[in-house]
Coordinates of C-alpha atoms and ligand atoms in Angstrom, one line a residue:
X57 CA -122.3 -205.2 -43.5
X58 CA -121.7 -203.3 -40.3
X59 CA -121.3 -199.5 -40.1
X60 CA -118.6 -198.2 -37.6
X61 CA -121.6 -196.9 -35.3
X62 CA -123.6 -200.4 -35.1
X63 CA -120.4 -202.1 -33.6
X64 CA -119.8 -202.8 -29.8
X65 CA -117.0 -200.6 -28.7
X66 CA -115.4 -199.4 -26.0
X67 CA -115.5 -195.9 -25.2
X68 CA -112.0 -194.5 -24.7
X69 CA -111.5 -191.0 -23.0
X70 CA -108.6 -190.0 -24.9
X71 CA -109.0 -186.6 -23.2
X72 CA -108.5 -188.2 -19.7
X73 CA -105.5 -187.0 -17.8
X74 CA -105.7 -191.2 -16.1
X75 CA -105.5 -192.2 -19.8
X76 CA -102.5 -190.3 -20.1
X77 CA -100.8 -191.2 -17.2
X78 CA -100.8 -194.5 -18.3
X79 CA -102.7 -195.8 -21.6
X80 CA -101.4 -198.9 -22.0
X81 CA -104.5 -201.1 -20.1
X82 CA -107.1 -198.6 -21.7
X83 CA -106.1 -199.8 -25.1
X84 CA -105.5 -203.8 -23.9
X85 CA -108.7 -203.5 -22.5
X86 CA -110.4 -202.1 -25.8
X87 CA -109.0 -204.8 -27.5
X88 CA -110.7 -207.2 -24.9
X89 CA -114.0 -205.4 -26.7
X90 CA -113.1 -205.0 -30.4
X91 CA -109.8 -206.3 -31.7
X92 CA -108.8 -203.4 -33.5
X93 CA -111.7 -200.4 -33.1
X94 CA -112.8 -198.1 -30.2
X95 CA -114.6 -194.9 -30.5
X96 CA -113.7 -191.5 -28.6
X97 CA -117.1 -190.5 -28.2
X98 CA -116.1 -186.8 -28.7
X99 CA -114.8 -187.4 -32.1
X100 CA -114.7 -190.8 -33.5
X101 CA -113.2 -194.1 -33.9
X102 CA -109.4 -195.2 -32.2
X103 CA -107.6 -197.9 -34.3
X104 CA -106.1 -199.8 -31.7
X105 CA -104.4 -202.6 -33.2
X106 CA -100.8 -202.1 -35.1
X107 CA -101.9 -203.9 -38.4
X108 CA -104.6 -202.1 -38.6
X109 CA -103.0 -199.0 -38.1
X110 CA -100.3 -200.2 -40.9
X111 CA -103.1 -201.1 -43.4
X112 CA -105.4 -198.1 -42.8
X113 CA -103.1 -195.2 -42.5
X114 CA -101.4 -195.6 -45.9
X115 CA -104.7 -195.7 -47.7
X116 CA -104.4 -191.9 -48.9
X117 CA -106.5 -192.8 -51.8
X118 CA -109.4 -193.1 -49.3
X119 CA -108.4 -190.8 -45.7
X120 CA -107.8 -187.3 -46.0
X121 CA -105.9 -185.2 -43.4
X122 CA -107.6 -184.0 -40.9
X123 CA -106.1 -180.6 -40.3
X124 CA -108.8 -178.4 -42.6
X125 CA -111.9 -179.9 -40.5
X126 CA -110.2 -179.8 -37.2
X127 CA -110.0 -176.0 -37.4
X128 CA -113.8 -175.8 -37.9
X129 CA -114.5 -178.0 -35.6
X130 CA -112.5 -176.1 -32.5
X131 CA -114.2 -172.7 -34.3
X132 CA -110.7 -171.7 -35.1
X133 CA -111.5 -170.4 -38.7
X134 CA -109.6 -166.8 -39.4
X135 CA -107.1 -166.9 -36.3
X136 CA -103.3 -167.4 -37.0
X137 CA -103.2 -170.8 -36.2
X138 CA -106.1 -171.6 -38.4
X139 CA -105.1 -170.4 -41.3
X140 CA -101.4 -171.7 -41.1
X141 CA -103.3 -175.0 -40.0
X142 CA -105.5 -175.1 -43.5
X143 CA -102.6 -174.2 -45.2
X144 CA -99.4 -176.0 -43.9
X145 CA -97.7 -178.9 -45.9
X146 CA -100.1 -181.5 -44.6
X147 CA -103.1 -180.0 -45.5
X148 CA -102.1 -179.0 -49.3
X149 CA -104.0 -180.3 -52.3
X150 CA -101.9 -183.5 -53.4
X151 CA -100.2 -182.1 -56.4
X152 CA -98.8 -179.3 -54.4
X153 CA -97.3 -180.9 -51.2
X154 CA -96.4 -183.7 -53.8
X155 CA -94.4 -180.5 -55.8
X156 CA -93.0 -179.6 -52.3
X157 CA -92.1 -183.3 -51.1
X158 CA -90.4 -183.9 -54.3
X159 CA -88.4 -180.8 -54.4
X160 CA -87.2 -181.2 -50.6
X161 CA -86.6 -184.4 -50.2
X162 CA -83.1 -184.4 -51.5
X163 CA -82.3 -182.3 -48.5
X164 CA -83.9 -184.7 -46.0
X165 CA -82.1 -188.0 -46.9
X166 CA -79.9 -190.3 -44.1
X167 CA -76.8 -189.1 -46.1
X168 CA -78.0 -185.2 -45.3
X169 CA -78.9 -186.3 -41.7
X170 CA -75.2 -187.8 -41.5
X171 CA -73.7 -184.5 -42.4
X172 CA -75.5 -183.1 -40.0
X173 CA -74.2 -184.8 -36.8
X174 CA -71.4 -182.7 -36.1
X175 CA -73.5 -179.6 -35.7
X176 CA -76.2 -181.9 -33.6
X177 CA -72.8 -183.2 -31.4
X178 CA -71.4 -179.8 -31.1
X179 CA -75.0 -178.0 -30.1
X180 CA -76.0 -180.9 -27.4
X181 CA -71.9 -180.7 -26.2
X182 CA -72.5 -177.1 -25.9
X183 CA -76.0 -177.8 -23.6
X184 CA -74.4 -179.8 -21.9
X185 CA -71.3 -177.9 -20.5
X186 CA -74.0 -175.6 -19.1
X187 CA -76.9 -178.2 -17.5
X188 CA -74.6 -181.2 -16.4
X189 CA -72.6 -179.1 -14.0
X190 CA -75.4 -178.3 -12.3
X191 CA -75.5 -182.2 -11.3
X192 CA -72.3 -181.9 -9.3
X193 CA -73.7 -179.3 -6.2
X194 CA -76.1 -182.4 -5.8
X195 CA -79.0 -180.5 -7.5
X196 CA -81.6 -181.7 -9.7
X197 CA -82.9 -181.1 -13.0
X198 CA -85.5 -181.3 -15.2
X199 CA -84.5 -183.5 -17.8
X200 CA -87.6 -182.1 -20.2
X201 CA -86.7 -178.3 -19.7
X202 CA -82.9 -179.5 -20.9
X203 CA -83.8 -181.9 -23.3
X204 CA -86.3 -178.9 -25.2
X205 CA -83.5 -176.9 -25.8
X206 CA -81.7 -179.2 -28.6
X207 CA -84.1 -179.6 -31.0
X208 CA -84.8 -176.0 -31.1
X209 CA -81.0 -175.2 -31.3
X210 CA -80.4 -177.7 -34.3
X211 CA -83.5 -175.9 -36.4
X212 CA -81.6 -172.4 -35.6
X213 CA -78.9 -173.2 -37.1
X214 CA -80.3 -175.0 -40.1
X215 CA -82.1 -172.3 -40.6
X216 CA -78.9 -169.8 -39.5
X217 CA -80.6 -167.7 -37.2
X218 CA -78.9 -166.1 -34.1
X219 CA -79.2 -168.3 -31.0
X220 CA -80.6 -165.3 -29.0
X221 CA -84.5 -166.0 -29.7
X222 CA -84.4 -169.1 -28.9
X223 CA -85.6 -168.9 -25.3
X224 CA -88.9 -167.1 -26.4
X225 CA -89.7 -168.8 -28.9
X226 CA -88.8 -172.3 -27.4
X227 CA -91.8 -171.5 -24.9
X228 CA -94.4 -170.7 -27.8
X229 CA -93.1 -173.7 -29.9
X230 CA -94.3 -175.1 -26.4
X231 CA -97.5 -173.8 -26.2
X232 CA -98.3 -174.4 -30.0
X233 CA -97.3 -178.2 -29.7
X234 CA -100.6 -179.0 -27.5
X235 CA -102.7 -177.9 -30.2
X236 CA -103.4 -181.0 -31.4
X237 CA -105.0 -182.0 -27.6
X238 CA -107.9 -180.4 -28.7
X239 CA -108.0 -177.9 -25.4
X240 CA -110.5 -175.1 -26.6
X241 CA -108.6 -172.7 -23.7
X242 CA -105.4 -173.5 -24.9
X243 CA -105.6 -171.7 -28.0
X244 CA -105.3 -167.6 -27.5
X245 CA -101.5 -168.5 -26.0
X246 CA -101.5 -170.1 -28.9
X247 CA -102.2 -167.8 -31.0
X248 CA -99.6 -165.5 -29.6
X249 CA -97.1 -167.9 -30.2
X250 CA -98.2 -168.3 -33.9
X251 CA -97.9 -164.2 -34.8
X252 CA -94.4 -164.8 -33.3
X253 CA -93.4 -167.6 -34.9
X254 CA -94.5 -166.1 -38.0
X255 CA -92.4 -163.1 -37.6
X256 CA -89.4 -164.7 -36.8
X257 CA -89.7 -167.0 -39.9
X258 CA -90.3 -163.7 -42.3
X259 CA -87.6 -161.7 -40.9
X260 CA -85.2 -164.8 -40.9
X261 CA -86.3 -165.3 -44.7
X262 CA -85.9 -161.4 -45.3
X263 CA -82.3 -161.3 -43.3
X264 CA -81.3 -163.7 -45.6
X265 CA -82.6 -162.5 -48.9
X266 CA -80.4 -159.5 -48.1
X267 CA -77.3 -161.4 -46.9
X268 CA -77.2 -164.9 -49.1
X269 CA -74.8 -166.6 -48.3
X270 CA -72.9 -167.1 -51.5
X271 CA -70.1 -169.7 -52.2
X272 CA -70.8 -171.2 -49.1
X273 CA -72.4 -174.9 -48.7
X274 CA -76.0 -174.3 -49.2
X275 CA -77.9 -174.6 -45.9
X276 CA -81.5 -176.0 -45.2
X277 CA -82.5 -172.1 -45.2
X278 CA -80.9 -171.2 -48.6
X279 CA -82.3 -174.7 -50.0
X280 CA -86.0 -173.9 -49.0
X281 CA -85.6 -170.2 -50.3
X282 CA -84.1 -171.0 -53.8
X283 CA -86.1 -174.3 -53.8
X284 CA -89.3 -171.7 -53.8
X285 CA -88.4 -169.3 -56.1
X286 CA -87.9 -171.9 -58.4
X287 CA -90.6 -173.6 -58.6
X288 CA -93.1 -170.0 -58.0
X289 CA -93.9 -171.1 -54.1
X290 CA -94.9 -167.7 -52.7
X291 CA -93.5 -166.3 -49.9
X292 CA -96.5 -167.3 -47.8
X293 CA -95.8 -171.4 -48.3
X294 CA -92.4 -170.8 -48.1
X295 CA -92.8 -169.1 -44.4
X296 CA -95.7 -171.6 -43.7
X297 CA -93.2 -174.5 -44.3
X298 CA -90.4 -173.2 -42.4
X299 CA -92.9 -172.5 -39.7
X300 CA -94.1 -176.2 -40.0
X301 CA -90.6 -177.4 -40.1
X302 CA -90.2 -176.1 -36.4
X303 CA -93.6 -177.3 -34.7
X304 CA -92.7 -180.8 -36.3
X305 CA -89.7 -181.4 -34.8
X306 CA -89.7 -180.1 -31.6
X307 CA -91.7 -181.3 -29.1
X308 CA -91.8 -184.8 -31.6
X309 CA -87.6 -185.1 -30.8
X310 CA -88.3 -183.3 -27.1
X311 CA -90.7 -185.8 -25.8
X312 CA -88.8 -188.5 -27.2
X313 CA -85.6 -188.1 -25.5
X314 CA -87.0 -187.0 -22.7
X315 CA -89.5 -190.4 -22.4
X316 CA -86.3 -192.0 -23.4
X317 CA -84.0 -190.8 -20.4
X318 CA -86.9 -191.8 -18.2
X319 CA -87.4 -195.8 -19.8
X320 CA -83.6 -195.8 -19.1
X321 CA -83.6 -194.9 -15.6
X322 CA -84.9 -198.9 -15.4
X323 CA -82.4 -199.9 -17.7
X324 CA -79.2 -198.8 -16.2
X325 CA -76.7 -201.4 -17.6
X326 CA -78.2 -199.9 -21.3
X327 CA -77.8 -196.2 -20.3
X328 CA -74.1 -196.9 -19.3
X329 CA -73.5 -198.8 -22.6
X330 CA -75.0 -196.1 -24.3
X331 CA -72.5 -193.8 -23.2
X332 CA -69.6 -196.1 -24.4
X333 CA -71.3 -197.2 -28.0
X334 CA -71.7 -195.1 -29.9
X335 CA -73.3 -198.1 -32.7
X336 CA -75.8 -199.0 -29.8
X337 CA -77.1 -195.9 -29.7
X338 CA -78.6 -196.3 -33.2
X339 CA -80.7 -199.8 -31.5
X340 CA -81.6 -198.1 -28.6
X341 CA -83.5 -195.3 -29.9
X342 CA -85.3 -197.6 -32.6
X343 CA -86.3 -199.2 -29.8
X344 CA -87.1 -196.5 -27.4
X345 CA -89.5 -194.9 -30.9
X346 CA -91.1 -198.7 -30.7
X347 CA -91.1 -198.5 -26.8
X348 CA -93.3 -195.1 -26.7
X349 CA -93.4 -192.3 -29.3
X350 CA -95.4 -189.1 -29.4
X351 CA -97.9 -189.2 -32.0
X352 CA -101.6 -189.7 -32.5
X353 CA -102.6 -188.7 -36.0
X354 CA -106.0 -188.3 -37.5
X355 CA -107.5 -188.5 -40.6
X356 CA -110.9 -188.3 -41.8
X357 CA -113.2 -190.4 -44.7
X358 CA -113.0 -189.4 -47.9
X359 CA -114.2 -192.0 -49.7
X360 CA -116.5 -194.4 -47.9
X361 CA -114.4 -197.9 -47.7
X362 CA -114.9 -201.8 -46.3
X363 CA -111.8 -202.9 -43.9
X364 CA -112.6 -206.6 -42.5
X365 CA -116.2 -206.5 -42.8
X366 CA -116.8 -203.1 -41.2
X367 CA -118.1 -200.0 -43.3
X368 CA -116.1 -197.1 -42.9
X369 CA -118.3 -194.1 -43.7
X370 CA -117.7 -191.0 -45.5
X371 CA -116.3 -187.9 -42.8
X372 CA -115.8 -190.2 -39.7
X373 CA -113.1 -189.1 -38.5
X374 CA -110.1 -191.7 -37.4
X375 CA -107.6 -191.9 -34.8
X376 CA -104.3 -193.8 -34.9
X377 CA -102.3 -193.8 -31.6
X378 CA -99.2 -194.6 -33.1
X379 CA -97.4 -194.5 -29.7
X380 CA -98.4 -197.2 -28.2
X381 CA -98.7 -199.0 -31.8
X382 CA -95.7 -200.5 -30.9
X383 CA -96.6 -202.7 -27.9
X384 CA -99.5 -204.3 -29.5
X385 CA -99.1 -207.9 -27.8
X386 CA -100.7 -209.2 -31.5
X387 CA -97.7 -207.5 -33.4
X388 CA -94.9 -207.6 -30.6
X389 CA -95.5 -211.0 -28.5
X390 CA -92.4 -210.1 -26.0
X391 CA -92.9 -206.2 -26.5
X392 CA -93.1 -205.5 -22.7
X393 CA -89.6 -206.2 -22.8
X394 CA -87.4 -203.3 -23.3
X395 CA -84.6 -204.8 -25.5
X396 CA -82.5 -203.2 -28.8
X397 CA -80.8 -206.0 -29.7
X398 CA -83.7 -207.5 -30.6
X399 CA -84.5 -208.8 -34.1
X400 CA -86.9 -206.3 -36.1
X401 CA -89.3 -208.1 -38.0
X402 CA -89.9 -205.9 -41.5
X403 CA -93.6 -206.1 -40.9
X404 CA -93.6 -205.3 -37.6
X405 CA -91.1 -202.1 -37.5
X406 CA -92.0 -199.2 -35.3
X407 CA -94.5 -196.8 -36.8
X408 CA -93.2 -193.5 -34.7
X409 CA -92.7 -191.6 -37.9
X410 CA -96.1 -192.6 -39.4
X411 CA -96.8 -194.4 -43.5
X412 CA -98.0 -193.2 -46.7
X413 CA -97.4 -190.3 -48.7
X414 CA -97.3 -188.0 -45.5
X415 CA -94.5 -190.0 -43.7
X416 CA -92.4 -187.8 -41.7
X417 CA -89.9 -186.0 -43.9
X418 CA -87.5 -184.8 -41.0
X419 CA -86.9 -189.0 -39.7
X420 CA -83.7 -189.5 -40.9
X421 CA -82.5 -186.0 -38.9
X422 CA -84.8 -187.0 -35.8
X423 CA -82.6 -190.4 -35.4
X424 CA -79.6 -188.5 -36.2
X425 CA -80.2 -185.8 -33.3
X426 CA -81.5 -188.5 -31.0
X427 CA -79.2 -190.9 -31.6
X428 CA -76.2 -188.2 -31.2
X429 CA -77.6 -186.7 -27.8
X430 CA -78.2 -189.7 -26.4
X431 CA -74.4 -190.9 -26.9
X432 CA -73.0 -187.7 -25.2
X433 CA -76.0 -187.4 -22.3
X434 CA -74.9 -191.0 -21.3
X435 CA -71.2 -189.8 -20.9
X436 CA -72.4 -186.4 -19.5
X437 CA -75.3 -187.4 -16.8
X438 CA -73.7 -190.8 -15.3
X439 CA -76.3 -192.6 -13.0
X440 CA -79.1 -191.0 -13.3
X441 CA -81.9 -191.2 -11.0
X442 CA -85.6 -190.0 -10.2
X443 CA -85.9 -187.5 -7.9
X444 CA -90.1 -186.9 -8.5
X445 CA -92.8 -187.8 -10.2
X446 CA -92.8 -186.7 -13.9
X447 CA -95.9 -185.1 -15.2
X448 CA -98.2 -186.5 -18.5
X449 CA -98.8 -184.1 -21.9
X450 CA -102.2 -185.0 -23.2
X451 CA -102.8 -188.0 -25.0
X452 CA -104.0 -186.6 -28.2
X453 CA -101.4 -185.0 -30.7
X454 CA -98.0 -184.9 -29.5
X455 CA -97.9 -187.0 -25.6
X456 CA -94.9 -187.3 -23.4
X457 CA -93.9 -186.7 -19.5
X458 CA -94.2 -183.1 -18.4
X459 CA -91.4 -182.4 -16.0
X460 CA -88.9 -185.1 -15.7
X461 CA -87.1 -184.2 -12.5
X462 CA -83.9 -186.0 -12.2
X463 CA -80.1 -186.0 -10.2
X464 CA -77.0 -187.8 -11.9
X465 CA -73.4 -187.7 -11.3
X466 CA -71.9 -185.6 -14.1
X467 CA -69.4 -187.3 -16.2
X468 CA -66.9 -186.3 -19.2
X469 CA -67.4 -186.5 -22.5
X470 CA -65.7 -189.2 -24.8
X471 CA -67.2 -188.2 -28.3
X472 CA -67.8 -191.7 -30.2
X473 CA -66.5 -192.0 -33.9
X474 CA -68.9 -190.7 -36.3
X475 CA -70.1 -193.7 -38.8
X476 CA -72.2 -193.9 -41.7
X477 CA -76.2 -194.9 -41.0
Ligands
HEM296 C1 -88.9 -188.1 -33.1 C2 -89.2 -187.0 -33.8 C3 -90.3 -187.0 -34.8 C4 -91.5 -187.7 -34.9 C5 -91.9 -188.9 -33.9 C6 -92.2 -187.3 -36.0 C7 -93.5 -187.8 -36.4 C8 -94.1 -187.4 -37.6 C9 -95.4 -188.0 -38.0 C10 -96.2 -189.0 -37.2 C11 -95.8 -187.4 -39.1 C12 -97.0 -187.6 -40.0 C13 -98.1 -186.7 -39.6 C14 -99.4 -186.9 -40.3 O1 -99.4 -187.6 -41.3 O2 -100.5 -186.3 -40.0 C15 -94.7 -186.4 -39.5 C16 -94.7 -185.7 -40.6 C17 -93.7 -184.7 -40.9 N1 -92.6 -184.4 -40.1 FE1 -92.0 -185.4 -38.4 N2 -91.5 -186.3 -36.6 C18 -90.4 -186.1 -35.9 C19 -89.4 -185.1 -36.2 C20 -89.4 -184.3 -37.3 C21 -88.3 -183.4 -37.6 C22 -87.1 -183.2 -36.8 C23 -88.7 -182.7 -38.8 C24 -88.0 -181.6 -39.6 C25 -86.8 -181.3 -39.5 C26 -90.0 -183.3 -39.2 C27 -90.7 -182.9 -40.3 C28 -91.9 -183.4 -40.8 C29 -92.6 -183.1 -42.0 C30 -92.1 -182.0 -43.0 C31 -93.7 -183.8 -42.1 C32 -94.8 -183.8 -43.1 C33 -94.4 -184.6 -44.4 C34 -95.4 -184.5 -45.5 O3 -96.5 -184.1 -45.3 O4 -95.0 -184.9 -46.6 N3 -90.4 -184.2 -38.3 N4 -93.7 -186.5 -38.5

């Protein structure tokens, strides 16, 4: 039986800014060599195909995470963001990230996420009075600078910190999120941004040990720090997870509205309906997470496995570009049509918020805040139009446009009625 290495592959440059620009013929034309493998010659193999990607990535009996290795292998052993990287919620043996899943999923469900939306409406309504005048003196804006702001502004006030620190920390939450590209000169910015982050997390914890709030509806904040004492997580994990709850969803929801606006600029009749139904919404950002989403994930051997013939040996390390899983001509035979009213096909839903035991805890609020800002940026920004060429993030980790420079004709805001999930 073949080992990964005897097969004929194509080489994909996963670093490449032209693969980032536009990765969509790399990948058809791996697929022209291997059906469902390619190799990145700097670290291992791509799964290219979406079934594969489906069957593989749950197997957590036999993958591991990646995080551990990846911070040898950039030499980032003893910095700030190597040792939160070893240690964050991903990387934790499996009984304790299953003792932290377990005890903080009750705050993560759709019904949570639903309570949620008025906060989400009133912080992207509050964005919004200050960036859409600024389409009525006929000038531009970049849609990505905007659209960074609101994820950032919901974690604050899950977390109840004052809005003030946002614009600092926004920018190292920016810097941290290309991590994952694997840029060796990337990384003392972000270590700055990590001491930071880390700081503010501690004295947001130690504000609120001194203030609880008491009688009040227990926020995510409270949740986490009662959660912890409870169940004996020291304050280290407890900072480490709040830290990780704010590099997972930010530039994850940022790049997704943001590559969202920009699929819509060709879709104008959807955009306007989007601003009128509120219901639609919901289809067009399962879509749009189908369309394009953010992530590439890893993970590494850690058993040696067979998948169709192919050996799979121990400490190769995998890649699964799950944004662009989702126009897989195999899986999605019309999925260069950009339609939600489509039917969804159970095996063939989108993959944006990954499988298996790691699957992406903060979904359910991702499609709340997504869904929510798209409803009131469709009533705020009417019309809106290109007025440059957007930039590409790195492939590798967390992709998206850099710089989405746009003009639109600023509307007012009909606030759609808030429905169940
Ligand atoms: C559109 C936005 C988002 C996308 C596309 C996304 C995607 C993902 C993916 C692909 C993973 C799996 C990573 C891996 O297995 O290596 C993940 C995990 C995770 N995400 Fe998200 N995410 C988003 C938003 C959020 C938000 C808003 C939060 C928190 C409020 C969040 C919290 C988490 C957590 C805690 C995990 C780890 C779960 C675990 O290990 O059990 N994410 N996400």
């Amino acid at each position: 039986m073949p080992t990964l290495s005897d097969l004929d592959l194509l080489s994909l440059p996963l670093e490449s800014a032209e693969l980032a620009q536009d990765p969509l013929p790399w990948f058809t034309k791996a697929r022209g060599v291997h059906p469902w493998l390619a190799r990145w010659d700097k670290f291992g193999f791509v799964i290219t195909e979406y079934t594969a990607m489906r069957e593989l990535f749950g197997r957590d009996d036999t993958l591991r995470p990646p995080y551990a290795d990846v911070v040898d292998t950039l030499g980032q052993q003893g910095t700030p963001w190597g040792r939160f990287t070893r240690e964050q919620m991903i990387s934790l043996p499996v009984d304790q990230h299953r003792l932290l899943r377990t005890a903080f999923a009750a705050k993560f469900t759709p019904r949570n996420a639903n309570t949620l939306r008025p906060m989400m409406r009133e912080t992207i309504g509050r964005l919004l009075d200050d960036w859409a005048p600024r389409g009525a003196i006929g000038g531009e804006i970049d849609f990505e600078e905007f659209a960074s702001h609101f994820p950032i502004s919901v974690m604050f006030t899950l977390v109840g910190a004052p809005h003030e620190g946002i614009a600092l920390l926004r920018e190292d939450l920016e810097a941290i999120g290309l991590a994952h590209s694997y840029q060796l000169d990337r990384f003392p910015r972000i270590q700055e941004g990590m001491v930071r982050l880390d700081r503010f997390v501690q004295d947001t914890i130690a504000e609120r040990r001194a203030n609880p709030r008491t009688g009040e509806v227990e926020d995510l904040l409270e949740l986490l720090i009662r959660t912890g004492d409870e169940g004996n997580i020291s304050h280290r994990q407890l900072t480490d997870l709040i830290m990780f709850f704010f590099l997972a969803g930010y530039d994850t929801s940022k790049n997704v509205l943001t590559y969202t606006m920009f699929t819509l600029l060709d879709h104008p009749e959807i955009y306007a309906r989007c601003a009128t139904d509120y219901d639609y919404c919901r289809n067009v950002i399962e879509e749009a997470l189908r369309w394009y989403n953010p992530s590439t994930v890893a993970r590494f051997v850690d058993t040696e496995f067979e998948y169709r013939g192919v050996t799979f040996p121990r400490d190769t390390m995998l890649f699964f570009p799950l944004s662009i899983s989702g126009r897989d001509p195999g899986a999605f035979p019309d999925g260069e049509r950009f339609d939600p009213e489509r039917t969804v096909d159970p095996q063939h839903r989108q993959i944006a918020f990954a499988l298996g035991k790691h699957m992406c805890l903060g979904q359910y609020i991702a499609r709340a805040q997504l869904q929510e800002a798209l409803h009131l940026v469709a009533q705020r920004m009417r019309a809106p139009r290109l007025t440059g060429e957007p930039g590409r993030r790195p492939f590798p980790g967390s992709w998206g446009l850099d710089g989405l420079p746009i003009a639109f004709t600023p509307g007012e805001a009909k606030v759609g009625v808030l429905e169940p999930a």
